[in-house]
mmCIF file of C-alpha atoms in Angstrom:
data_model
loop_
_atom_site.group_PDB
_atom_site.id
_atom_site.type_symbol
_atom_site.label_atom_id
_atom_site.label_comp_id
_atom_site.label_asym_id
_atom_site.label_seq_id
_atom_site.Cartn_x
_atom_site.Cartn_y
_atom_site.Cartn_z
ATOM 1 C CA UNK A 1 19.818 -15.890 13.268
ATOM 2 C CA UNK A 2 17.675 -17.814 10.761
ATOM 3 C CA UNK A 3 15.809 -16.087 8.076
ATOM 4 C CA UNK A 4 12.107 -15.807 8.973
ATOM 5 C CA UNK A 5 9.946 -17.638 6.045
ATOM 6 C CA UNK A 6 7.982 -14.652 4.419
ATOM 7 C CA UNK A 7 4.907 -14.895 2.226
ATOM 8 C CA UNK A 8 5.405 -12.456 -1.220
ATOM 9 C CA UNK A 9 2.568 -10.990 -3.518
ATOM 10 C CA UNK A 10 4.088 -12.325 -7.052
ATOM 11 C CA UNK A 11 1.664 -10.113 -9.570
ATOM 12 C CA UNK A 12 1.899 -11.318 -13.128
ATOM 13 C CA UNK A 13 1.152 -8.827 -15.762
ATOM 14 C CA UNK A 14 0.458 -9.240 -19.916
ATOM 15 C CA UNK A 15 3.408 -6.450 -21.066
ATOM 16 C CA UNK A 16 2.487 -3.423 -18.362
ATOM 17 C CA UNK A 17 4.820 -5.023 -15.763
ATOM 18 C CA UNK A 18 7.829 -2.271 -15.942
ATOM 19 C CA UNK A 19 4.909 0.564 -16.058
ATOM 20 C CA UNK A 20 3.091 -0.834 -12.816
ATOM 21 C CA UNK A 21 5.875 -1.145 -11.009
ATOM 22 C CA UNK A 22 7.350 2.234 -11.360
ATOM 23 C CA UNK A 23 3.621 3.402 -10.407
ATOM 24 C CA UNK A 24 3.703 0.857 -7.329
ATOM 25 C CA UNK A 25 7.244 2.601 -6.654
ATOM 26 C CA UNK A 26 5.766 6.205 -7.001
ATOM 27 C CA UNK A 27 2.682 5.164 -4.364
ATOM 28 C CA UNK A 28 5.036 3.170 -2.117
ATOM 29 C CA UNK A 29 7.994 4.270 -2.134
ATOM 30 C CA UNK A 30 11.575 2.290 -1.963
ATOM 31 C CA UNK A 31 13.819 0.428 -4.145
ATOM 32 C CA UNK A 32 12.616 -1.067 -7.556
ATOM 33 C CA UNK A 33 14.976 -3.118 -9.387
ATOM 34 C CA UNK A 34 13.699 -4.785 -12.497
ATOM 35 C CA UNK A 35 15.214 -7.758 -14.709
ATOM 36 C CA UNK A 36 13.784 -7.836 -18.500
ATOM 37 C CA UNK A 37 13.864 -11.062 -20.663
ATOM 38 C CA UNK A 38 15.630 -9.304 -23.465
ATOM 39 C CA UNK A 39 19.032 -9.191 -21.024
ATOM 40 C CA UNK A 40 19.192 -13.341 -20.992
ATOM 41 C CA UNK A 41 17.280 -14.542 -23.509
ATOM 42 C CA UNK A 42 17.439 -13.580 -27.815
ATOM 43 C CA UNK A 43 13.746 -11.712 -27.659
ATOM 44 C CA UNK A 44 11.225 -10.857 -31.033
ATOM 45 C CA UNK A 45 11.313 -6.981 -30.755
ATOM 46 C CA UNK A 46 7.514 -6.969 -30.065
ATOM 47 C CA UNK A 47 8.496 -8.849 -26.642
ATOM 48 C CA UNK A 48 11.905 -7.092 -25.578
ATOM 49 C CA UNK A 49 9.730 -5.067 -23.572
ATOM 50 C CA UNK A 50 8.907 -7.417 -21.107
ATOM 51 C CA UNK A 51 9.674 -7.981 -17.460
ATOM 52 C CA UNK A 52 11.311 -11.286 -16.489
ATOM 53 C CA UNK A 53 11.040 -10.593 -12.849
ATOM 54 C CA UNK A 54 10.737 -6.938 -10.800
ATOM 55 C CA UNK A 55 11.603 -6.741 -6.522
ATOM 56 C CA UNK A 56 10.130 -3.518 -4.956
ATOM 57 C CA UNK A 57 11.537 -3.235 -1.280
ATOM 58 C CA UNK A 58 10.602 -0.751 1.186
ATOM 59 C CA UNK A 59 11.045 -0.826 5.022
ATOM 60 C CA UNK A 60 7.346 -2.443 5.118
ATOM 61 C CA UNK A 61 6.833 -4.741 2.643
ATOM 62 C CA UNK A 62 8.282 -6.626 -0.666
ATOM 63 C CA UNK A 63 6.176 -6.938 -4.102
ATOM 64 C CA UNK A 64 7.276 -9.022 -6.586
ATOM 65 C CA UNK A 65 6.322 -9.313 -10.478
ATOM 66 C CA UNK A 66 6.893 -10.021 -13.810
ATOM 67 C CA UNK A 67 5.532 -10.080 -16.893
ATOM 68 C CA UNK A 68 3.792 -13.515 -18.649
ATOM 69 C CA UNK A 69 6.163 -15.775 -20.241
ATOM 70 C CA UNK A 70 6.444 -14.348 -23.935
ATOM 71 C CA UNK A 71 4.107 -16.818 -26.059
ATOM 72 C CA UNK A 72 1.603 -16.889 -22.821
ATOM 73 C CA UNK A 73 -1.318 -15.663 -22.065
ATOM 74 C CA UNK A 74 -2.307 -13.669 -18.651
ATOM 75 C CA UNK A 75 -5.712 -14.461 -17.013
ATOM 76 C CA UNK A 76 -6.428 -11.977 -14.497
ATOM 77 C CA UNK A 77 -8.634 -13.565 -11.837
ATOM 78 C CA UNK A 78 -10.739 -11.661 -9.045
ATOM 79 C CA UNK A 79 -9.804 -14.008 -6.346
ATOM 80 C CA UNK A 80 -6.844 -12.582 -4.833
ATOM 81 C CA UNK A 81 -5.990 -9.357 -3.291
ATOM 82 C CA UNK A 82 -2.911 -7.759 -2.655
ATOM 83 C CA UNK A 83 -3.358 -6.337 1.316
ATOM 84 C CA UNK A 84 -1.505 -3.821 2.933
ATOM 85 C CA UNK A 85 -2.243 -3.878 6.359
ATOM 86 C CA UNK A 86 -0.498 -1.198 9.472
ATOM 87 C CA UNK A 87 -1.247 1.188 12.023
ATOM 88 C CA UNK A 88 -0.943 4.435 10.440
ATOM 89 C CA UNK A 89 -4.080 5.691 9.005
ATOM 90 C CA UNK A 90 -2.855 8.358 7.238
ATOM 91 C CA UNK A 91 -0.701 6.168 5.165
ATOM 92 C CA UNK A 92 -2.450 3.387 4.595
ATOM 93 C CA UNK A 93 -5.409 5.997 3.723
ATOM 94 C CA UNK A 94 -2.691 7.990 1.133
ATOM 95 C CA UNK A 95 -1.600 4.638 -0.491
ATOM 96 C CA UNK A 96 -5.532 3.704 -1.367
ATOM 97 C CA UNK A 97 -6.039 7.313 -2.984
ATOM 98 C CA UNK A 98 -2.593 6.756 -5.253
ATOM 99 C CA UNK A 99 -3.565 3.782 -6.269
ATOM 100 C CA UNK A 100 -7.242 4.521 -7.137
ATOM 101 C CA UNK A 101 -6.120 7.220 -9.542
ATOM 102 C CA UNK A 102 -7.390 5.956 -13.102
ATOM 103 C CA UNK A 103 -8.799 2.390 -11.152
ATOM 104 C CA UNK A 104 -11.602 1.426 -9.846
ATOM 105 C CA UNK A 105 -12.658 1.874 -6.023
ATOM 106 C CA UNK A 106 -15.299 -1.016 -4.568
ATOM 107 C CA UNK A 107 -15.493 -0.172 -0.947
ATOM 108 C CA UNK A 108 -13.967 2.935 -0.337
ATOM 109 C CA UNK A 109 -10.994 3.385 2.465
ATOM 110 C CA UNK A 110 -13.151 4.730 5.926
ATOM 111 C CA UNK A 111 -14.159 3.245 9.176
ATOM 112 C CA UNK A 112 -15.935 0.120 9.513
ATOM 113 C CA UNK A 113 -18.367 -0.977 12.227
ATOM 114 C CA UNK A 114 -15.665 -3.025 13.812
ATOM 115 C CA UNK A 115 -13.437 0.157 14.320
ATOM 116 C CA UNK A 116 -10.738 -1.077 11.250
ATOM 117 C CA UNK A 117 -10.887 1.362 8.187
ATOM 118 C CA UNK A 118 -10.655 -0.640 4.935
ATOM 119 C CA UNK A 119 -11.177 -0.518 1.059
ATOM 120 C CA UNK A 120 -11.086 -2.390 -1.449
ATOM 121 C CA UNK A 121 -10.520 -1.401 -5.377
ATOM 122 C CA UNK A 122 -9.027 -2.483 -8.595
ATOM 123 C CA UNK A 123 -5.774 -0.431 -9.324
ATOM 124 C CA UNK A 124 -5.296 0.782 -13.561
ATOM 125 C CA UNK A 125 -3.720 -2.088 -14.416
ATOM 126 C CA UNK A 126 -5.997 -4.671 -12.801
ATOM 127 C CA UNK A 127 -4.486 -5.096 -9.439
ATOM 128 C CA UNK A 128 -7.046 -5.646 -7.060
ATOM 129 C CA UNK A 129 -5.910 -4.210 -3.540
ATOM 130 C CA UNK A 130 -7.445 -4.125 -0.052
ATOM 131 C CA UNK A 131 -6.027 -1.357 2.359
ATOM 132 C CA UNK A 132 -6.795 -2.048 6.320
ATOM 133 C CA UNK A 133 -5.480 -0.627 9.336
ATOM 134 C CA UNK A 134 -5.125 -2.643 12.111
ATOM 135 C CA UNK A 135 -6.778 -2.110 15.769
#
């Protein structure tokens, strides 16, 4: 069977990369494995923190991330959004209200005219998400 071409969220973070994604883990659920710098490459000890690349895998989705090349700068931008998208209400509804804790709601998760419930917000380490159910 050939492997279906997926498109992943790749989040790049400025040092918080290991603490986001054991929040994401907590909200989400699933298997987090995480790769620092400091296990290939000789690191200055104000940078051995850093994540080189983290995989969280659930049954519903993959996130990937990683922490900005050490020397490099991270720009956080407000023109993407990480969506997660299903059928279950509940869920989708529980995920928004983890993730709002300590960020930033815009448009908060309930029904919309078109019958879809949605919201938007900005998680505590600048993530910006969009939660939607589909109809």
């Amino acid at each position: 069977m050939k492997q279906a071409v997926q498109l992943l969220p790749s989040l790049v973070f400025g040092g918080t990369c290991d603490q986001a994604m054991k929040f994401y883990k907590d909200v989400f659920g699933g298997e987090l494995v995480v790769n620092y710098y400091r296990d290939m490459y000789e690191m200055p000890e104000n940078e051995a923190h850093k994540v080189m690349h983290a995989e969280l895998d659930n049954e519903f989705m993959t996130l990937f991330a990683g922490d900005t090349v050490p020397g490099a700068t991270t720009i956080f931008g407000d023109n993407v959004r990480v969506c997660v998208a299903g059928g279950d209400v509940a869920k989708i509804g529980a995920f928004f209200n983890a993730l709002a804790e300590g960020g930033e709601v815009f448009m908060p998760f309930e029904k919309q005219a078109w019958g879809q419930e949605l919201g938007m917000l900005t998680d505590k380490f600048g993530t910006h998400w969009m939660m939607a159910t589909r109809v």
